Amino acid sequence: SRKEKEEAVRRANALERSDIASLRKTSRQEYLKKREQQKLEELKDEIADEQYLFGSEKLTQKETDEFRHKKELYDRVIKRTPEDDNADEYVMPNAYDQDRGVDQEKRFSVAAHRYKDMDSRKKMNPFAEQEAWEDNQIGKATLKFGAKNKQASDDYQFVFENQIDFIKASVLAGENCEDEMLPVAGQTNSTKSAFEMLQEDRKNLPIYPYRDELLKAIEDHQVLVIVGETGSGKTTQIPQYLHEAGYTKHGKVGCTQPRRIAAMSVATRVAHEMGVKLGHDVGYSVRFEDCTSEKTVLKYMTDGMLLRELLGEPDLASYSVIIVDEAHERTLSTDILFGLDMARLRPELKLLISSATMDAEKFSNYFDAAPIFKFPGRRYPVDISFLPAPEADYMDAAIVTVLQIHVSEPLGDILVFLPGQEEIENVEETLKSKIRGFGTKIRELIICPIYANLPSEVQAKVFEPTPEGARKVVLATNIAETSLTIDGIKYVVDPGFCKIKSYNPRNGIESLLVTPISKASATQRSGRAGRTGPGKCFRLYTAFNYQNDMEDNTVPEIQRTNLASVVLALKSLAIDDLLHFDFMDPPPAEALVKALELLFALGALNKLGELTKVGRKMAEFPLDPMLSKMIVASEKYMCSDEIISIAAMLSVGSSIFYRPKDKQVHADNARMNFHTGDVGDHIALLKIYSSWKETNYSTQWCYENYIQVRSMKRARDIRDQLERLLERVEIKVTTNLNDLDSVRKSIVAGFCAHSAKLEKNGSYRTAKHPLTVHIYPSSGLSKVLPRWVVYHEHVLTSKEYMRQVTELKPNWLVEIAPHYYQLKD
Ligand code: ADP
Ligand code: MG
């Protein structure tokens, strides 16, 4: 009955292709029923097939169990009542292991063994190479007989130990999808110029038919809330419409984005669409990078940058329209911008709040019942599948799912959501080595990572159309949830996590944690699969998790972050009564008090809570107040030159060193060279920067020392800007290289709230709000363990760690921050 089965698969595929047609004719309900029927049919076929073998010696115990499991599932689905939730599951055949008490970890051991540990395997087993080669040969051999689609996926079972099978899915409803499928870029008439094609693409966006209506509404109202599906053209089109309608004659159109990478990428796109050079008519402005000119009329920027601009230009006189885009993200800066009520001072300034399909009422209410302009998007139905049981390792599950989609699903690009850069790099590496192993026997799979730190040339790669016959897999952070739309995505893999800032006002500790996403996020993520046609979303969590463990909405940033920099900004805008500031969702009072307390300790506020001269200087720097204070304090210690180098290096973050897998020892040795004399991490960073400068910013030198050139260049840019800001606050650039203590004292001046004392057991206790912490393992002081230290930041991984640590003398605390530390009698 193989033949019959193949026939069934062919039928199923045919149905797949006519989905769109049938969608138009049949109601969604019917469509679902049909799909379910079809899936059941397939399952029945399989069972019939295997029943024949069942009990015969041909099946191993494992296969027999698998079969039983399948049958159980089948029975369960058949017996389902219509009341059963319509959220379904997709099933890993090995899932039944769990019921039988098999360790979760073990279930993935095969995958881990295959994907991860090639290196260590090689060490332990000299024949590993040979085995790997053999593995691949087996893979190839089975593939040779593999027909397309389903057939191929069956054969892949030899290759992927944990094949994932899904039965049926609930569906994210389509919206307004009677339209024809969107033309795919590059497939239209080739005689047209690229520019003409771009113009055509613009007209195909869902927002286009509402252009005139929208402009009318903007003309009629000062404040307008605009709501539309992600990818419908809000960010790229509205500023252009405003430009075309003449709004840029008397001022700029500013459009804020929660993330720098979104601001940069969207500005690039719009410059392209308008046929102008980026930085001229269309530009962007993000922290430490200003790509605008006198000519710029459409300016994309981070919301944080607009907040900074407000400090210098409180009435935003140079703007005719401000668009607060992605308002649903509710970032700290966006919330503060709302509270500042930018439209209040100038009746002719238009304020547009634009958001994906969430929270519109809330925005409208907040802005005194501002009208809501909602236009329908174009969203195709998306099949959603869940796991039947939680996975031990979501990264492994994501990799398996991607490979599985690649070999068994029709062409169409894949989007995988991962929490951060590190996870993306890991998955990228594993996927690459997997694919290399398959050689030419599978279709080309192009891997495109996208995260904030990625250089813009590489970022641009995700938007390039996928070559014919190939498939693209985009590994993205949350940025692809609503900020960036990548065309051609048909499959979404959603592990259900994101990295999120959390803040404990009691001890002042802020950490980035990998946390489950909210239901609203999950819905947005699924929606990415249905942009240009029906799609599928694979959720790597259970329907139960979704229902019971996930919050409805993400908590706004203002309620889970350190408010010190915002309070400083508000104070310098002369907003003194923070408790009565018009917050959309007020932050916890504790967090506000904590921020005031810190700013007082830093000398930015006086006892009455008023901004001091020091505070005014600090507010000029687009940095965390502790870093700003460190810089301002360096004036007194005559070492501003050194301190801005350190501040720049700290701002680049943790991506300065790189450790190639095969040269980790070399890399670590190179790094320790900068630590000789147990100088502490801050001084080591300074040494790195100065040495690089001495070689005249040599790239070769970076290679030799396992240092990332890109990060160093960024540090240099940041440093240049800090130097200009020093001038603005009239602090001379002075160097005091012979006296490292003065450099350390400046650091303590900024980070006095981050001091810790060694305990008997080798751990540390923070001085102010007692907490047990440890020196980060890669620190130059992790073996030295000085009695007192000051640290830059706090990280929580397996333990509470201090990262970037420097030794201090305890009497400095009393000398430098007397109102914060007093000597015990
Ligand atoms: P919205 O803001 O409503 O989510 P956008 O204006 O960001 O929508 O996107 C509209 C369309 O513009 C997207 O569907 C995508 O095709 C295209 N687009 C946006 N940014 C880029 C980019 N950087 N490169 C290529 N295409 C882009
Ligand atoms: Mg947008």
PDB file of N, CA and C and ligand atoms in Angstrom, residues 228-236 255-257 262 266 325-326 328 354-356 482-485, ligand 2:
ATOM      1  N   GLY A 228      -2.566  49.108  12.592  1.00  0.00           N
ATOM      2  CA  GLY A 228      -2.583  48.229  11.417  1.00  0.00           C
ATOM      3  C   GLY A 228      -1.650  47.060  11.622  1.00  0.00           C
ATOM      4  N   GLU A 229      -2.004  45.992  10.974  1.00  0.00           N
ATOM      5  CA  GLU A 229      -1.215  44.758  11.018  1.00  0.00           C
ATOM      6  C   GLU A 229       0.270  45.026  10.740  1.00  0.00           C
ATOM      7  N   THR A 230       1.128  44.286  11.415  1.00  0.00           N
ATOM      8  CA  THR A 230       2.566  44.399  11.152  1.00  0.00           C
ATOM      9  C   THR A 230       2.866  44.073   9.689  1.00  0.00           C
ATOM     10  N   GLY A 231       3.686  44.873   9.074  1.00  0.00           N
ATOM     11  CA  GLY A 231       4.070  44.637   7.688  1.00  0.00           C
ATOM     12  C   GLY A 231       3.139  45.298   6.697  1.00  0.00           C
ATOM     13  N   SER A 232       2.183  46.076   7.191  1.00  0.00           N
ATOM     14  CA  SER A 232       1.219  46.666   6.262  1.00  0.00           C
ATOM     15  C   SER A 232       1.707  47.991   5.689  1.00  0.00           C
ATOM     16  N   GLY A 233       2.795  48.515   6.202  1.00  0.00           N
ATOM     17  CA  GLY A 233       3.380  49.717   5.592  1.00  0.00           C
ATOM     18  C   GLY A 233       3.351  50.963   6.467  1.00  0.00           C
ATOM     19  N   LYS A 234       3.010  50.814   7.733  1.00  0.00           N
ATOM     20  CA  LYS A 234       2.937  51.997   8.608  1.00  0.00           C
ATOM     21  C   LYS A 234       4.276  52.729   8.656  1.00  0.00           C
ATOM     22  N   THR A 235       5.323  52.001   9.004  1.00  0.00           N
ATOM     23  CA  THR A 235       6.610  52.653   9.254  1.00  0.00           C
ATOM     24  C   THR A 235       7.239  53.215   7.988  1.00  0.00           C
ATOM     25  N   THR A 236       7.180  52.448   6.922  1.00  0.00           N
ATOM     26  CA  THR A 236       7.859  52.911   5.710  1.00  0.00           C
ATOM     27  C   THR A 236       6.997  53.896   4.920  1.00  0.00           C
ATOM     28  N   CYS A 255      10.189  59.932  13.128  1.00  0.00           N
ATOM     29  CA  CYS A 255       9.494  58.660  13.385  1.00  0.00           C
ATOM     30  C   CYS A 255      10.340  57.834  14.348  1.00  0.00           C
ATOM     31  N   THR A 256       9.808  57.537  15.503  1.00  0.00           N
ATOM     32  CA  THR A 256      10.616  56.835  16.504  1.00  0.00           C
ATOM     33  C   THR A 256      10.443  55.331  16.405  1.00  0.00           C
ATOM     34  N   GLN A 257      11.498  54.632  16.730  1.00  0.00           N
ATOM     35  CA  GLN A 257      11.503  53.173  16.770  1.00  0.00           C
ATOM     36  C   GLN A 257      12.079  52.728  18.111  1.00  0.00           C
ATOM     37  N   ALA A 262      16.149  48.753  13.951  1.00  0.00           N
ATOM     38  CA  ALA A 262      14.939  49.008  13.161  1.00  0.00           C
ATOM     39  C   ALA A 262      15.022  50.394  12.532  1.00  0.00           C
ATOM     40  N   VAL A 266      14.980  50.599   8.501  1.00  0.00           N
ATOM     41  CA  VAL A 266      13.819  51.200   7.853  1.00  0.00           C
ATOM     42  C   VAL A 266      14.230  52.463   7.089  1.00  0.00           C
ATOM     43  N   ASP A 325       6.193  55.375  16.749  1.00  0.00           N
ATOM     44  CA  ASP A 325       5.865  54.123  16.083  1.00  0.00           C
ATOM     45  C   ASP A 325       6.078  52.950  17.033  1.00  0.00           C
ATOM     46  N   GLU A 326       5.471  51.826  16.716  1.00  0.00           N
ATOM     47  CA  GLU A 326       5.635  50.630  17.552  1.00  0.00           C
ATOM     48  C   GLU A 326       5.256  50.929  18.998  1.00  0.00           C
ATOM     49  N   HIS A 328       2.995  49.913  20.803  1.00  0.00           N
ATOM     50  CA  HIS A 328       2.607  48.753  21.613  1.00  0.00           C
ATOM     51  C   HIS A 328       3.789  48.142  22.353  1.00  0.00           C
ATOM     52  N   SER A 354       1.518  55.136  16.424  1.00  0.00           N
ATOM     53  CA  SER A 354       1.207  54.005  15.565  1.00  0.00           C
ATOM     54  C   SER A 354       1.580  52.698  16.242  1.00  0.00           C
ATOM     55  N   SER A 355       0.732  51.717  16.041  1.00  0.00           N
ATOM     56  CA  SER A 355       0.878  50.486  16.811  1.00  0.00           C
ATOM     57  C   SER A 355       0.389  49.299  16.007  1.00  0.00           C
ATOM     58  N   ALA A 356       0.955  48.133  16.284  1.00  0.00           N
ATOM     59  CA  ALA A 356       0.401  46.912  15.704  1.00  0.00           C
ATOM     60  C   ALA A 356      -0.966  46.695  16.359  1.00  0.00           C
ATOM     61  N   THR A 482       7.647  42.593  15.511  1.00  0.00           N
ATOM     62  CA  THR A 482       6.839  43.630  14.868  1.00  0.00           C
ATOM     63  C   THR A 482       7.667  44.717  14.205  1.00  0.00           C
ATOM     64  N   SER A 483       8.945  44.863  14.591  1.00  0.00           N
ATOM     65  CA  SER A 483       9.721  45.999  14.078  1.00  0.00           C
ATOM     66  C   SER A 483      10.121  45.830  12.623  1.00  0.00           C
ATOM     67  N   LEU A 484      10.578  44.642  12.286  1.00  0.00           N
ATOM     68  CA  LEU A 484      11.050  44.409  10.925  1.00  0.00           C
ATOM     69  C   LEU A 484      10.181  43.348  10.274  1.00  0.00           C
ATOM     70  N   THR A 485       9.832  43.597   9.020  1.00  0.00           N
ATOM     71  CA  THR A 485       9.073  42.595   8.295  1.00  0.00           C
ATOM     72  C   THR A 485       9.936  42.025   7.199  1.00  0.00           C
TER      73      THR A 485
HETATM   74 MG    MG B   2       6.558  49.200  11.693  1.00  0.00          MG
END
